[in-house]
mmCIF file of C-alpha atoms in Angstrom:
data_model
loop_
_atom_site.group_PDB
_atom_site.id
_atom_site.type_symbol
_atom_site.label_atom_id
_atom_site.label_comp_id
_atom_site.label_asym_id
_atom_site.label_seq_id
_atom_site.Cartn_x
_atom_site.Cartn_y
_atom_site.Cartn_z
ATOM 1 C CA MET A 1 31.602 -12.974 -16.969
ATOM 2 C CA THR A 2 30.752 -11.423 -20.345
ATOM 3 C CA ASN A 3 28.826 -14.582 -21.334
ATOM 4 C CA MET A 4 26.646 -14.635 -18.210
ATOM 5 C CA GLN A 5 22.968 -15.007 -19.131
ATOM 6 C CA PHE A 6 20.079 -13.788 -17.005
ATOM 7 C CA ALA A 7 16.396 -14.670 -17.038
ATOM 8 C CA LYS A 8 14.185 -12.614 -19.322
ATOM 9 C CA ARG A 9 11.857 -11.965 -16.375
ATOM 10 C CA LEU A 10 14.428 -9.516 -15.008
ATOM 11 C CA GLN A 11 14.108 -7.181 -17.989
ATOM 12 C CA PRO A 12 10.937 -5.365 -16.817
ATOM 13 C CA LEU A 13 12.415 -5.069 -13.307
ATOM 14 C CA GLN A 14 15.494 -3.078 -14.301
ATOM 15 C CA SER A 15 14.043 0.245 -13.196
ATOM 16 C CA ASN A 16 11.284 1.502 -10.958
ATOM 17 C CA VAL A 17 9.990 4.869 -9.837
ATOM 18 C CA PHE A 18 11.682 4.778 -6.425
ATOM 19 C CA ALA A 19 15.105 3.765 -7.750
ATOM 20 C CA ASP A 20 14.964 6.406 -10.481
ATOM 21 C CA MET A 21 14.137 9.171 -8.009
ATOM 22 C CA ASP A 22 16.797 7.905 -5.604
ATOM 23 C CA ARG A 23 19.405 8.546 -8.308
ATOM 24 C CA ALA A 24 17.971 12.008 -9.000
ATOM 25 C CA LYS A 25 18.103 12.848 -5.285
ATOM 26 C CA ALA A 26 21.733 11.717 -5.132
ATOM 27 C CA VAL A 27 22.610 14.111 -7.958
ATOM 28 C CA ALA A 28 20.887 16.993 -6.153
ATOM 29 C CA LEU A 29 22.701 16.219 -2.894
ATOM 30 C CA ALA A 30 26.040 16.047 -4.706
ATOM 31 C CA ALA A 31 25.329 19.517 -6.103
ATOM 32 C CA GLY A 32 24.812 20.854 -2.582
ATOM 33 C CA ARG A 33 21.012 21.044 -2.611
ATOM 34 C CA GLN A 34 19.010 20.651 0.582
ATOM 35 C CA VAL A 35 16.632 17.868 -0.423
ATOM 36 C CA ILE A 36 13.047 17.849 0.829
ATOM 37 C CA ASP A 37 12.099 14.290 0.022
ATOM 38 C CA LEU A 38 8.397 13.858 -0.770
ATOM 39 C CA SER A 39 8.975 10.921 -3.087
ATOM 40 C CA LEU A 40 8.778 7.934 -0.745
ATOM 41 C CA GLY A 41 5.790 7.001 1.424
ATOM 42 C CA SER A 42 7.859 6.028 4.457
ATOM 43 C CA SER A 43 6.324 7.438 7.621
ATOM 44 C CA ASP A 44 8.602 9.728 9.620
ATOM 45 C CA LEU A 45 6.558 9.133 12.788
ATOM 46 C CA PRO A 46 7.913 6.808 15.507
ATOM 47 C CA ALA A 47 6.499 3.480 16.608
ATOM 48 C CA GLU A 48 4.687 3.638 19.950
ATOM 49 C CA ALA A 49 6.664 3.149 23.174
ATOM 50 C CA HIS A 50 4.753 0.015 24.236
ATOM 51 C CA VAL A 51 5.617 -1.583 20.876
ATOM 52 C CA ILE A 52 9.318 -0.820 21.264
ATOM 53 C CA GLU A 53 9.234 -2.109 24.845
ATOM 54 C CA ALA A 54 7.744 -5.441 23.742
ATOM 55 C CA ILE A 55 10.555 -5.864 21.220
ATOM 56 C CA ALA A 56 13.215 -4.755 23.709
ATOM 57 C CA GLN A 57 12.046 -7.261 26.316
ATOM 58 C CA SER A 58 12.249 -10.030 23.720
ATOM 59 C CA LEU A 59 15.935 -9.412 23.065
ATOM 60 C CA GLY A 60 16.975 -10.794 26.427
ATOM 61 C CA ASP A 61 14.930 -13.960 25.951
ATOM 62 C CA ARG A 62 17.256 -16.510 24.333
ATOM 63 C CA SER A 63 14.277 -18.616 23.222
ATOM 64 C CA THR A 64 13.502 -15.910 20.653
ATOM 65 C CA HIS A 65 16.910 -16.165 18.962
ATOM 66 C CA GLY A 66 16.282 -19.189 16.755
ATOM 67 C CA TYR A 67 14.276 -19.892 13.621
ATOM 68 C CA LEU A 68 10.571 -19.166 13.896
ATOM 69 C CA LEU A 69 8.316 -21.668 12.137
ATOM 70 C CA PHE A 70 4.602 -21.335 11.380
ATOM 71 C CA ASN A 71 3.317 -22.794 14.644
ATOM 72 C CA GLY A 72 5.419 -20.280 16.539
ATOM 73 C CA THR A 73 3.460 -17.436 14.944
ATOM 74 C CA GLN A 74 0.151 -18.535 16.523
ATOM 75 C CA GLY A 75 -0.009 -15.606 18.955
ATOM 76 C CA PHE A 76 0.500 -13.068 16.183
ATOM 77 C CA ARG A 77 -2.060 -14.747 13.928
ATOM 78 C CA GLU A 78 -4.606 -14.688 16.735
ATOM 79 C CA ALA A 79 -3.917 -11.005 17.377
ATOM 80 C CA ALA A 80 -4.362 -10.207 13.675
ATOM 81 C CA ALA A 81 -7.598 -12.204 13.475
ATOM 82 C CA ASN A 82 -8.997 -10.499 16.568
ATOM 83 C CA TRP A 83 -8.015 -7.059 15.265
ATOM 84 C CA TYR A 84 -9.798 -7.771 12.002
ATOM 85 C CA GLU A 85 -12.927 -9.148 13.676
ATOM 86 C CA GLN A 86 -13.187 -6.116 15.948
ATOM 87 C CA LYS A 87 -12.746 -3.702 13.059
ATOM 88 C CA PHE A 88 -14.899 -5.330 10.394
ATOM 89 C CA GLY A 89 -17.135 -7.798 12.212
ATOM 90 C CA ILE A 90 -16.163 -10.861 10.157
ATOM 91 C CA LYS A 91 -14.964 -14.069 11.811
ATOM 92 C CA VAL A 92 -11.437 -15.183 10.861
ATOM 93 C CA ASP A 93 -9.742 -18.505 11.609
ATOM 94 C CA PRO A 94 -6.180 -17.690 12.728
ATOM 95 C CA GLN A 95 -5.034 -21.218 11.912
ATOM 96 C CA THR A 96 -6.112 -21.376 8.249
ATOM 97 C CA GLU A 97 -7.055 -17.834 7.190
ATOM 98 C CA VAL A 98 -4.122 -15.718 8.453
ATOM 99 C CA LEU A 99 -0.489 -15.693 7.305
ATOM 100 C CA PRO A 100 2.353 -13.490 8.654
ATOM 101 C CA LEU A 101 4.242 -11.541 5.987
ATOM 102 C CA ILE A 102 7.263 -9.289 5.680
ATOM 103 C CA GLY A 103 4.934 -6.402 4.847
ATOM 104 C CA SER A 104 2.020 -6.451 2.403
ATOM 105 C CA GLN A 105 4.485 -5.868 -0.457
ATOM 106 C CA GLU A 106 5.958 -9.315 0.067
ATOM 107 C CA GLY A 107 2.497 -10.842 -0.144
ATOM 108 C CA THR A 108 1.481 -9.096 -3.336
ATOM 109 C CA ALA A 109 4.849 -9.936 -4.926
ATOM 110 C CA HIS A 110 4.823 -13.638 -3.971
ATOM 111 C CA LEU A 111 1.152 -14.503 -4.498
ATOM 112 C CA PRO A 112 1.374 -14.518 -8.339
ATOM 113 C CA LEU A 113 3.895 -17.362 -8.032
ATOM 114 C CA ALA A 114 1.100 -19.410 -6.470
ATOM 115 C CA ILE A 115 -1.621 -18.361 -8.941
ATOM 116 C CA LEU A 116 -0.169 -17.745 -12.403
ATOM 117 C CA ASN A 117 1.269 -20.084 -14.981
ATOM 118 C CA PRO A 118 3.512 -18.544 -17.666
ATOM 119 C CA GLY A 119 1.418 -16.426 -20.012
ATOM 120 C CA ASP A 120 -1.568 -16.054 -17.686
ATOM 121 C CA PHE A 121 -2.923 -12.543 -17.256
ATOM 122 C CA ALA A 122 -3.212 -10.530 -14.064
ATOM 123 C CA LEU A 123 -5.573 -7.540 -14.084
ATOM 124 C CA LEU A 124 -3.803 -4.633 -12.366
ATOM 125 C CA LEU A 125 -4.684 -1.038 -11.595
ATOM 126 C CA ASP A 126 -3.028 1.573 -13.836
ATOM 127 C CA PRO A 127 -1.545 3.560 -12.156
ATOM 128 C CA GLY A 128 -0.687 1.171 -9.363
ATOM 129 C CA TYR A 129 1.939 0.169 -6.855
ATOM 130 C CA PRO A 130 5.073 -1.183 -8.610
ATOM 131 C CA SER A 131 5.373 -4.431 -6.614
ATOM 132 C CA HIS A 132 2.010 -5.583 -7.961
ATOM 133 C CA ALA A 133 3.485 -5.668 -11.448
ATOM 134 C CA GLY A 134 6.827 -6.988 -10.224
ATOM 135 C CA GLY A 135 5.258 -10.101 -8.760
ATOM 136 C CA VAL A 136 3.475 -10.867 -12.023
ATOM 137 C CA TYR A 137 6.703 -10.487 -14.003
ATOM 138 C CA LEU A 138 8.524 -12.828 -11.607
ATOM 139 C CA ALA A 139 5.796 -15.413 -12.217
ATOM 140 C CA SER A 140 6.237 -14.992 -16.009
ATOM 141 C CA GLY A 141 2.682 -13.726 -16.270
ATOM 142 C CA GLN A 142 1.209 -11.010 -18.460
ATOM 143 C CA ILE A 143 -0.293 -7.766 -17.228
ATOM 144 C CA TYR A 144 -3.514 -6.196 -18.406
ATOM 145 C CA PRO A 145 -3.585 -2.634 -17.042
ATOM 146 C CA MET A 146 -7.021 -1.387 -15.970
ATOM 147 C CA PRO A 147 -6.882 2.398 -16.559
ATOM 148 C CA LEU A 148 -7.931 4.654 -13.687
ATOM 149 C CA GLN A 149 -9.377 7.969 -14.792
ATOM 150 C CA ALA A 150 -10.471 10.952 -12.732
ATOM 151 C CA GLU A 151 -13.900 10.941 -14.410
ATOM 152 C CA ASN A 152 -14.446 7.423 -12.985
ATOM 153 C CA ALA A 153 -13.248 8.402 -9.492
ATOM 154 C CA PHE A 154 -10.059 6.426 -10.221
ATOM 155 C CA LEU A 155 -11.990 3.131 -10.196
ATOM 156 C CA PRO A 156 -11.520 0.567 -12.989
ATOM 157 C CA VAL A 157 -14.320 -0.200 -15.431
ATOM 158 C CA PHE A 158 -14.605 -3.983 -15.550
ATOM 159 C CA ALA A 159 -16.761 -3.935 -18.691
ATOM 160 C CA ASP A 160 -13.812 -2.517 -20.646
ATOM 161 C CA ILE A 161 -11.667 -5.631 -20.132
ATOM 162 C CA PRO A 162 -11.506 -7.522 -23.480
ATOM 163 C CA ALA A 163 -13.039 -11.005 -23.518
ATOM 164 C CA PRO A 164 -9.848 -12.679 -24.874
ATOM 165 C CA VAL A 165 -7.874 -11.193 -21.967
ATOM 166 C CA LEU A 166 -10.466 -12.366 -19.452
ATOM 167 C CA ALA A 167 -10.265 -15.880 -20.872
ATOM 168 C CA GLN A 168 -6.544 -15.957 -19.989
ATOM 169 C CA SER A 169 -6.816 -14.108 -16.668
ATOM 170 C CA ARG A 170 -6.321 -15.717 -13.281
ATOM 171 C CA MET A 171 -6.237 -12.827 -10.823
ATOM 172 C CA MET A 172 -7.242 -9.210 -10.230
ATOM 173 C CA VAL A 173 -5.398 -6.873 -7.861
ATOM 174 C CA LEU A 174 -7.174 -3.918 -6.251
ATOM 175 C CA SER A 175 -5.953 -1.489 -3.583
ATOM 176 C CA TYR A 176 -8.167 1.133 -1.936
ATOM 177 C CA PRO A 177 -7.423 3.588 -0.411
ATOM 178 C CA HIS A 178 -5.256 3.780 -3.474
ATOM 179 C CA ASN A 179 -1.583 4.480 -3.922
ATOM 180 C CA PRO A 180 -0.810 6.714 -5.786
ATOM 181 C CA THR A 181 -4.164 8.458 -6.490
ATOM 182 C CA ALA A 182 -5.415 8.450 -2.852
ATOM 183 C CA ALA A 183 -8.862 7.421 -4.161
ATOM 184 C CA ILE A 184 -11.237 5.393 -1.999
ATOM 185 C CA ALA A 185 -13.774 2.778 -3.099
ATOM 186 C CA PRO A 186 -17.283 2.184 -1.721
ATOM 187 C CA LEU A 187 -18.573 -1.205 -0.636
ATOM 188 C CA SER A 188 -20.793 -1.318 -3.740
ATOM 189 C CA PHE A 189 -17.677 -1.270 -5.935
ATOM 190 C CA PHE A 190 -16.142 -4.156 -4.001
ATOM 191 C CA GLN A 191 -19.389 -6.097 -4.318
ATOM 192 C CA GLU A 192 -19.233 -5.565 -8.074
ATOM 193 C CA ALA A 193 -15.595 -6.717 -8.091
ATOM 194 C CA VAL A 194 -16.387 -9.881 -6.114
ATOM 195 C CA ALA A 195 -19.281 -10.782 -8.426
ATOM 196 C CA PHE A 196 -17.084 -10.153 -11.481
ATOM 197 C CA CYS A 197 -14.279 -12.352 -10.149
ATOM 198 C CA GLN A 198 -16.689 -15.111 -9.166
ATOM 199 C CA GLU A 199 -18.214 -15.044 -12.655
ATOM 200 C CA HIS A 200 -14.831 -15.208 -14.397
ATOM 201 C CA ASN A 201 -13.060 -17.538 -11.945
ATOM 202 C CA LEU A 202 -10.514 -14.939 -10.852
ATOM 203 C CA VAL A 203 -8.632 -14.660 -7.574
ATOM 204 C CA LEU A 204 -9.397 -11.255 -6.059
ATOM 205 C CA VAL A 205 -6.450 -9.651 -4.271
ATOM 206 C CA HIS A 206 -6.890 -6.516 -2.174
ATOM 207 C CA ASP A 207 -3.798 -4.672 -0.957
ATOM 208 C CA PHE A 208 -4.944 -2.710 2.120
ATOM 209 C CA PRO A 209 -1.993 -0.827 3.684
ATOM 210 C CA TYR A 210 -3.964 2.387 4.284
ATOM 211 C CA VAL A 211 -6.830 0.782 6.175
ATOM 212 C CA ASP A 212 -6.473 3.334 9.012
ATOM 213 C CA LEU A 213 -5.174 6.433 7.210
ATOM 214 C CA VAL A 214 -8.667 7.736 6.511
ATOM 215 C CA PHE A 215 -9.731 11.278 7.292
ATOM 216 C CA GLU A 216 -13.110 11.997 8.825
ATOM 217 C CA GLU A 217 -13.891 15.634 8.118
ATOM 218 C CA THR A 218 -15.751 15.857 11.449
ATOM 219 C CA GLY A 219 -12.632 14.628 13.227
ATOM 220 C CA LYS A 220 -14.762 12.006 15.037
ATOM 221 C CA TRP A 221 -14.013 8.336 15.224
ATOM 222 C CA ALA A 222 -16.447 5.509 15.920
ATOM 223 C CA ASP A 223 -16.826 4.834 19.628
ATOM 224 C CA SER A 224 -16.865 1.032 19.284
ATOM 225 C CA SER A 225 -19.996 1.004 21.457
ATOM 226 C CA SER A 226 -21.233 -2.134 19.699
ATOM 227 C CA ASN A 227 -18.268 -3.970 21.204
ATOM 228 C CA PRO A 228 -17.313 -2.488 24.595
ATOM 229 C CA LYS A 229 -14.123 -4.574 24.750
ATOM 230 C CA SER A 230 -12.887 -3.297 21.405
ATOM 231 C CA LYS A 231 -9.813 -1.076 21.441
ATOM 232 C CA ILE A 232 -9.947 -0.532 17.684
ATOM 233 C CA GLN A 233 -11.122 2.906 16.653
ATOM 234 C CA ASN A 234 -12.559 2.899 13.182
ATOM 235 C CA PRO A 235 -13.663 5.675 10.804
ATOM 236 C CA LYS A 236 -17.190 4.529 10.155
ATOM 237 C CA SER A 237 -17.839 3.783 6.504
ATOM 238 C CA LEU A 238 -15.375 5.367 4.099
ATOM 239 C CA VAL A 239 -13.052 2.384 3.697
ATOM 240 C CA PRO A 240 -14.510 -1.145 3.591
ATOM 241 C CA SER A 241 -12.641 -4.435 3.583
ATOM 242 C CA ILE A 242 -12.916 -6.648 0.504
ATOM 243 C CA LEU A 243 -14.145 -9.437 2.797
ATOM 244 C CA GLN A 244 -17.196 -7.361 3.679
ATOM 245 C CA ALA A 245 -18.175 -7.907 0.049
ATOM 246 C CA ASP A 246 -17.025 -11.548 0.174
ATOM 247 C CA PRO A 247 -17.721 -12.673 3.774
ATOM 248 C CA GLN A 248 -17.528 -16.346 2.748
ATOM 249 C CA LYS A 249 -13.988 -15.646 1.470
ATOM 250 C CA SER A 250 -14.926 -17.404 -1.763
ATOM 251 C CA VAL A 251 -12.329 -15.760 -4.030
ATOM 252 C CA SER A 252 -10.614 -13.088 -1.934
ATOM 253 C CA ILE A 253 -7.419 -12.439 -0.023
ATOM 254 C CA GLU A 254 -6.487 -9.154 1.663
ATOM 255 C CA PHE A 255 -3.060 -7.848 2.636
ATOM 256 C CA PHE A 256 -2.339 -5.717 5.703
ATOM 257 C CA THR A 257 0.793 -4.062 7.041
ATOM 258 C CA LEU A 258 1.821 -2.370 10.273
ATOM 259 C CA SER A 259 4.005 0.073 8.313
ATOM 260 C CA LYS A 260 1.431 2.840 7.976
ATOM 261 C CA SER A 261 -0.992 2.544 10.907
ATOM 262 C CA TYR A 262 1.700 1.799 13.487
ATOM 263 C CA ASN A 263 4.771 3.456 11.905
ATOM 264 C CA MET A 264 6.627 0.130 11.764
ATOM 265 C CA GLY A 265 7.831 0.208 8.150
ATOM 266 C CA GLY A 266 11.408 -0.670 9.045
ATOM 267 C CA PHE A 267 10.319 -3.644 11.152
ATOM 268 C CA ARG A 268 8.847 -5.345 8.044
ATOM 269 C CA ILE A 269 5.727 -6.924 9.479
ATOM 270 C CA GLY A 270 2.368 -7.519 7.836
ATOM 271 C CA TYR A 271 -0.114 -10.310 7.230
ATOM 272 C CA ALA A 272 -2.690 -11.760 4.848
ATOM 273 C CA ILE A 273 -6.286 -12.661 5.688
ATOM 274 C CA GLY A 274 -8.597 -14.516 3.344
ATOM 275 C CA ASN A 275 -9.570 -17.695 1.539
ATOM 276 C CA ALA A 276 -7.918 -20.663 3.255
ATOM 277 C CA GLN A 277 -6.756 -22.225 -0.021
ATOM 278 C CA LEU A 278 -5.086 -18.976 -1.073
ATOM 279 C CA ILE A 279 -3.478 -18.591 2.341
ATOM 280 C CA ASN A 280 -2.108 -22.126 2.121
ATOM 281 C CA ALA A 281 -0.800 -21.582 -1.416
ATOM 282 C CA LEU A 282 1.012 -18.407 -0.364
ATOM 283 C CA ARG A 283 2.358 -20.232 2.677
ATOM 284 C CA GLN A 284 3.862 -22.852 0.360
ATOM 285 C CA VAL A 285 5.659 -20.157 -1.628
ATOM 286 C CA LYS A 286 6.951 -18.534 1.556
ATOM 287 C CA ALA A 287 8.206 -21.877 2.844
ATOM 288 C CA ALA A 288 10.520 -22.081 -0.158
ATOM 289 C CA VAL A 289 11.835 -18.551 0.371
ATOM 290 C CA ASP A 290 12.077 -17.804 4.095
ATOM 291 C CA PHE A 291 11.108 -18.756 7.636
ATOM 292 C CA ASN A 292 9.574 -15.839 9.550
ATOM 293 C CA GLN A 293 10.717 -12.628 11.174
ATOM 294 C CA TYR A 294 12.447 -12.509 14.531
ATOM 295 C CA ARG A 295 9.941 -13.449 17.225
ATOM 296 C CA GLY A 296 10.580 -10.156 19.019
ATOM 297 C CA ILE A 297 9.216 -8.221 16.039
ATOM 298 C CA LEU A 298 6.057 -10.346 16.152
ATOM 299 C CA ASN A 299 5.810 -9.603 19.878
ATOM 300 C CA GLY A 300 5.972 -5.898 19.048
ATOM 301 C CA ALA A 301 3.297 -6.355 16.398
ATOM 302 C CA ILE A 302 1.059 -8.160 18.899
ATOM 303 C CA ALA A 303 1.501 -5.229 21.269
ATOM 304 C CA ALA A 304 0.537 -2.842 18.475
ATOM 305 C CA LEU A 305 -2.592 -4.738 17.460
ATOM 306 C CA THR A 306 -3.844 -5.512 20.968
ATOM 307 C CA GLY A 307 -2.672 -2.450 22.896
ATOM 308 C CA PRO A 308 -3.840 1.169 23.027
ATOM 309 C CA GLN A 309 -4.806 2.555 19.631
ATOM 310 C CA SER A 310 -4.225 6.206 20.533
ATOM 311 C CA GLY A 311 -1.070 6.227 18.408
ATOM 312 C CA VAL A 312 -3.088 5.316 15.321
ATOM 313 C CA LYS A 313 -5.476 8.173 16.012
ATOM 314 C CA THR A 314 -2.524 10.547 16.461
ATOM 315 C CA ALA A 315 -0.970 9.426 13.187
ATOM 316 C CA VAL A 316 -4.226 9.976 11.308
ATOM 317 C CA ALA A 317 -4.622 13.458 12.790
ATOM 318 C CA THR A 318 -0.993 14.256 11.936
ATOM 319 C CA PHE A 319 -1.370 13.278 8.283
ATOM 320 C CA GLN A 320 -4.683 15.092 8.034
ATOM 321 C CA GLY A 321 -3.017 18.272 9.305
ATOM 322 C CA ARG A 322 -0.194 17.848 6.814
ATOM 323 C CA ARG A 323 -2.670 17.229 4.017
ATOM 324 C CA ASP A 324 -4.544 20.419 4.845
ATOM 325 C CA ALA A 325 -1.353 22.491 5.062
ATOM 326 C CA PHE A 326 0.037 21.168 1.785
ATOM 327 C CA ILE A 327 -3.233 21.523 -0.129
ATOM 328 C CA SER A 328 -3.696 25.087 1.155
ATOM 329 C CA ALA A 329 -0.151 25.987 0.120
ATOM 330 C CA LEU A 330 -0.660 24.540 -3.366
ATOM 331 C CA HIS A 331 -3.916 26.469 -3.745
ATOM 332 C CA ARG A 332 -2.145 29.679 -2.736
ATOM 333 C CA ILE A 333 0.285 29.304 -5.647
ATOM 334 C CA GLY A 334 -2.556 28.574 -8.051
ATOM 335 C CA TRP A 335 -2.147 24.801 -8.259
ATOM 336 C CA ASN A 336 -5.656 23.568 -7.533
ATOM 337 C CA VAL A 337 -5.658 19.906 -6.584
ATOM 338 C CA PRO A 338 -8.473 17.935 -4.920
ATOM 339 C CA THR A 339 -8.319 17.139 -1.209
ATOM 340 C CA PRO A 340 -7.903 13.386 -0.646
ATOM 341 C CA GLN A 341 -9.946 11.521 1.944
ATOM 342 C CA ALA A 342 -7.253 8.964 2.740
ATOM 343 C CA THR A 343 -3.568 7.913 2.535
ATOM 344 C CA MET A 344 -0.436 10.020 3.039
ATOM 345 C CA TYR A 345 -0.311 11.232 -0.570
ATOM 346 C CA ILE A 346 -1.342 14.117 -2.776
ATOM 347 C CA TRP A 347 -2.041 13.151 -6.404
ATOM 348 C CA ALA A 348 -1.658 16.356 -8.391
ATOM 349 C CA LYS A 349 -2.426 16.889 -12.050
ATOM 350 C CA LEU A 350 0.579 18.593 -13.618
ATOM 351 C CA PRO A 351 0.423 22.030 -15.269
ATOM 352 C CA SER A 352 -0.141 21.799 -19.013
ATOM 353 C CA ALA A 353 3.509 22.492 -19.849
ATOM 354 C CA TRP A 354 4.465 19.223 -18.126
ATOM 355 C CA SER A 355 1.338 17.177 -18.808
ATOM 356 C CA GLN A 356 3.138 14.576 -20.919
ATOM 357 C CA ASN A 357 6.455 14.461 -19.096
ATOM 358 C CA SER A 358 6.080 13.757 -15.404
ATOM 359 C CA ILE A 359 9.495 12.104 -15.188
ATOM 360 C CA GLU A 360 11.273 15.182 -16.564
ATOM 361 C CA PHE A 361 9.194 17.398 -14.251
ATOM 362 C CA CYS A 362 10.347 15.466 -11.181
ATOM 363 C CA THR A 363 13.935 15.222 -12.381
ATOM 364 C CA GLN A 364 14.190 18.958 -13.008
ATOM 365 C CA LEU A 365 12.277 19.824 -9.832
ATOM 366 C CA VAL A 366 14.706 18.007 -7.561
ATOM 367 C CA LYS A 367 17.714 19.211 -9.573
ATOM 368 C CA GLN A 368 16.722 22.883 -9.393
ATOM 369 C CA THR A 369 14.939 23.076 -6.016
ATOM 370 C CA GLY A 370 15.823 19.966 -4.007
ATOM 371 C CA VAL A 371 12.133 18.972 -3.766
ATOM 372 C CA ALA A 372 11.766 15.293 -4.630
ATOM 373 C CA ALA A 373 8.440 13.855 -5.784
ATOM 374 C CA SER A 374 7.343 10.726 -7.654
ATOM 375 C CA PRO A 375 6.383 11.001 -11.347
ATOM 376 C CA GLY A 376 2.962 9.618 -12.172
ATOM 377 C CA ALA A 377 4.338 7.737 -15.176
ATOM 378 C CA GLY A 378 6.401 5.632 -12.798
ATOM 379 C CA PHE A 379 3.187 4.036 -11.536
ATOM 380 C CA GLY A 380 1.865 3.150 -14.996
ATOM 381 C CA LYS A 381 0.901 4.602 -18.352
ATOM 382 C CA SER A 382 -2.316 6.133 -17.009
ATOM 383 C CA GLY A 383 -0.341 7.954 -14.336
ATOM 384 C CA GLU A 384 1.282 10.210 -16.904
ATOM 385 C CA GLY A 385 0.329 13.836 -16.394
ATOM 386 C CA TYR A 386 0.352 13.544 -12.591
ATOM 387 C CA VAL A 387 2.837 13.735 -9.744
ATOM 388 C CA ARG A 388 2.624 12.155 -6.296
ATOM 389 C CA PHE A 389 3.743 13.984 -3.165
ATOM 390 C CA ALA A 390 4.221 12.014 0.080
ATOM 391 C CA LEU A 391 3.338 13.947 3.246
ATOM 392 C CA VAL A 392 6.288 12.706 5.281
ATOM 393 C CA HIS A 393 7.413 16.026 6.791
ATOM 394 C CA GLU A 394 5.897 18.544 9.182
ATOM 395 C CA PRO A 395 3.748 21.407 7.783
ATOM 396 C CA PRO A 396 6.457 24.144 7.864
ATOM 397 C CA LEU A 397 8.770 22.044 5.681
ATOM 398 C CA LEU A 398 5.883 21.084 3.396
ATOM 399 C CA GLU A 399 5.081 24.768 2.948
ATOM 400 C CA THR A 400 8.749 25.467 2.177
ATOM 401 C CA ALA A 401 8.594 22.747 -0.463
ATOM 402 C CA VAL A 402 5.581 24.415 -2.075
ATOM 403 C CA GLU A 403 7.396 27.764 -2.081
ATOM 404 C CA ARG A 404 10.255 26.132 -3.984
ATOM 405 C CA ILE A 405 7.763 24.506 -6.363
ATOM 406 C CA ALA A 406 6.244 27.918 -7.047
ATOM 407 C CA GLN A 407 9.661 29.322 -7.964
ATOM 408 C CA PHE A 408 10.281 26.345 -10.257
ATOM 409 C CA LEU A 409 6.953 26.769 -12.043
ATOM 410 C CA GLN A 410 7.628 30.456 -12.607
#
């Protein structure tokens, strides 16, 4: 066993922000700390009853117990296409432009295998979600990090990408609303991104898990009056789809998940919509790796996408209330952070004493107080100096966490 050799592509995958914090939380628990875990963006809210019922009814149907091939996913693909058309007004072909996924993370991790040859560059957001980089490493590609700075509203500056890197680049990955910064991007930015990718022959990937977790300060949602049959409630303009900037789907693919909007993270169900050639290429990769989820899970997802959307509205209101409570508590202790317009995260610039050591801040915070957060450096070099808090507990516990943070900072 001592002579066993492993692929070099595993080297950059040996640690990630979530695994590192999981170890730190285990140490705190072993020391008897009550851990308030704000490090992982896993919704604590339940899936809706009609979704669970659709899955439960499937269990007794023996025809759902076998392998599920692509043609068997037609109903889900149609539901996803209809959901998208109702929300964004762009026609989607469920046969060639939709692909079921085991969450959007699977899509962003597998797509580089279909796009990159060894040594090709992928242009990624820095900071960004770890699986975006992981997929590139698995494809033996190179990463060019596009720094996100507060002075640029956490949007990348395409003009800063060096020409030699562009010449070797094959894909760009964006994700707004953004994890971890919670930034949002206007349609004009996406239009710029599409034009840039068309000019440089890049595949444009948009990871879109927080499509619904958008906070309207008025508390009002669109009434869908333009489509009386629509059940999809949509905050009007804050969060566009990449395909609104590329309606011909010339270079773009977008990834969706039911983990956030419908609290179905553990069910592992998502999908891709976009350019038919990209969908087919990703389908080829998937065919070598897996079949599909259990049909009952797809039946639950269909129920989520086509049924009442009141649960989505409730989830958004819940996370907005948590955001407001957490931000107010931070302001009371003198930690002034901006109020995000989307996602379930707070992206907080660290006090000067910790500005170059976010990992040590989070390690010591959970060790001394039991409050677990994610260090900004774990999301990329440009994330250093920040910490991400996930709003996955009710306001009283979030306020308790801030009280502990205040004691730690003192």
